């Protein structure tokens, strides 16, 4: 089952540090994003994969920059969602944010992830699509 998270992807933020007690904490915008991801995925009522290795296939659809929207030759590729993103942020930063958020919902621990397929594409409809399967 492919699960669609209908909000624009957000890369994992670096931890912040409190200068008073020297503890690390997460940015409030990142916490809100992860909470929204959990909310959207829980609406699918997925079955938790308790044990064993899993494979994750994930596609991040990112809104294109203005210069791509003005190029007529890119219009069809944007409409078909076949134009790959070759700019920052890195795809693994997007991946980390989503997999951390889904821990305990789709799988017990993100250490279970043994196989990964991921890509980031430009789209006029920003979202994330994820599929998780147990590996035998």
Coordinates of C-alpha atoms in Angstrom, one line a residue:
X1 CA 0.0 0.0 0.0
X2 CA 1.3 3.4 -1.0
X3 CA 0.8 6.0 1.7
X4 CA 0.6 9.7 0.6
X5 CA 1.5 12.4 3.0
X6 CA -0.1 15.5 1.4
X7 CA 2.2 18.1 2.9
X8 CA 5.5 19.5 1.3
X9 CA 8.5 17.5 2.4
X10 CA 10.8 19.0 5.0
X11 CA 14.5 18.0 5.5
X12 CA 15.6 16.9 9.0
X13 CA 16.9 20.0 10.8
X14 CA 20.2 20.0 12.7
X15 CA 19.7 19.8 16.5
X16 CA 19.8 23.0 18.5
X17 CA 21.7 23.4 21.7
X18 CA 20.6 25.1 24.9
X19 CA 23.4 27.3 26.1
X20 CA 22.2 27.1 29.7
X21 CA 22.2 23.3 30.3
X22 CA 24.0 22.2 27.1
X23 CA 21.2 19.9 26.0
X24 CA 20.2 19.3 22.4
X25 CA 16.6 19.9 21.3
X26 CA 14.7 19.9 18.0
X27 CA 13.5 23.0 16.3
X28 CA 9.7 23.5 16.9
X29 CA 9.0 23.6 13.1
X30 CA 10.6 20.2 12.7
X31 CA 8.6 18.8 15.6
X32 CA 5.4 20.2 14.1
X33 CA 6.3 18.6 10.7
X34 CA 6.9 15.2 12.2
X35 CA 3.6 15.4 14.1
X36 CA 1.8 16.2 10.9
X37 CA 3.4 13.3 9.1
X38 CA 2.3 10.9 11.9
X39 CA -1.2 12.3 11.8
X40 CA -1.5 11.7 8.0
X41 CA -0.1 8.2 8.1
X42 CA -2.2 7.1 11.1
X43 CA -5.3 8.0 9.1
X44 CA -4.4 5.0 6.9
X45 CA -4.5 2.7 10.0
X46 CA -1.4 0.8 9.0
X47 CA -0.3 -2.5 10.5
X48 CA 2.8 -2.1 12.6
X49 CA 5.7 -4.3 11.5
X50 CA 7.0 -5.5 14.9
X51 CA 10.1 -7.5 13.9
X52 CA 12.3 -8.4 11.0
X53 CA 13.9 -6.4 8.2
X54 CA 11.8 -4.0 6.1
X55 CA 12.1 -2.3 2.7
X56 CA 11.1 1.3 2.2
X57 CA 10.4 3.0 -1.1
X58 CA 9.8 6.7 -0.8
X59 CA 9.4 9.5 -3.3
X60 CA 9.6 13.2 -2.3
X61 CA 7.7 15.6 -4.5
X62 CA 9.2 19.1 -4.1
X63 CA 7.6 22.3 -5.5
X64 CA 9.8 23.6 -8.3
X65 CA 11.7 26.9 -8.2
X66 CA 10.3 29.9 -10.2
X67 CA 12.9 29.7 -13.0
X68 CA 11.6 26.2 -13.9
X69 CA 8.0 27.3 -13.9
X70 CA 8.8 29.9 -16.6
X71 CA 10.5 27.4 -19.0
X72 CA 8.0 26.1 -21.6
X73 CA 10.2 23.1 -22.4
X74 CA 10.0 22.0 -18.7
X75 CA 6.2 22.3 -18.5
X76 CA 5.5 18.7 -19.7
X77 CA 8.1 17.2 -17.4
X78 CA 6.7 19.1 -14.4
X79 CA 3.2 18.0 -15.3
X80 CA 4.3 14.3 -15.6
X81 CA 6.4 14.6 -12.4
X82 CA 9.5 13.2 -14.2
X83 CA 12.0 15.9 -13.5
X84 CA 14.5 15.0 -10.8
X85 CA 15.6 17.5 -8.2
X86 CA 19.4 18.1 -8.3
X87 CA 19.5 20.8 -5.7
X88 CA 19.8 20.9 -1.9
X89 CA 18.6 19.7 0.6
X90 CA 19.9 16.2 0.2
X91 CA 17.4 13.3 -0.2
X92 CA 18.8 11.6 2.9
X93 CA 17.8 14.6 5.0
X94 CA 14.2 14.3 3.8
X95 CA 14.3 10.6 4.4
X96 CA 15.6 10.9 8.0
X97 CA 12.8 13.3 8.9
X98 CA 10.0 11.0 7.6
X99 CA 11.5 7.7 9.0
X100 CA 12.0 9.2 12.4
X101 CA 8.4 10.4 12.4
X102 CA 7.0 7.0 11.4
X103 CA 8.9 5.0 14.0
X104 CA 6.3 3.1 16.1
X105 CA 3.6 3.6 13.5
X106 CA 4.7 1.6 10.4
X107 CA 7.6 -0.2 12.1
X108 CA 8.8 -0.6 15.6
X109 CA 12.3 0.8 15.1
X110 CA 13.9 2.5 12.1
X111 CA 16.9 0.2 12.6
X112 CA 14.7 -2.5 10.9
X113 CA 15.1 -0.7 7.5
X114 CA 17.3 -2.9 5.4
X115 CA 16.5 -1.8 1.9
X116 CA 15.8 1.7 0.7
X117 CA 14.7 3.2 -2.6
X118 CA 14.3 6.9 -2.6
X119 CA 14.0 9.8 -5.1
X120 CA 13.1 13.4 -5.2
X121 CA 11.1 14.9 -8.0
X122 CA 9.7 18.3 -8.9
X123 CA 5.9 18.5 -8.7
X124 CA 3.3 21.2 -8.7
X125 CA 1.6 19.1 -6.0
X126 CA 4.3 18.7 -3.2
X127 CA 3.9 15.6 -1.1
X128 CA 5.6 12.4 0.0
X129 CA 4.7 8.9 -1.0
X130 CA 6.0 6.0 1.0
X131 CA 5.6 2.2 0.8
X132 CA 6.9 -0.1 3.6
X133 CA 7.1 -3.9 3.2
X134 CA 8.5 -6.7 5.3
X135 CA 11.3 -8.6 3.7
X136 CA 11.4 -12.4 4.0

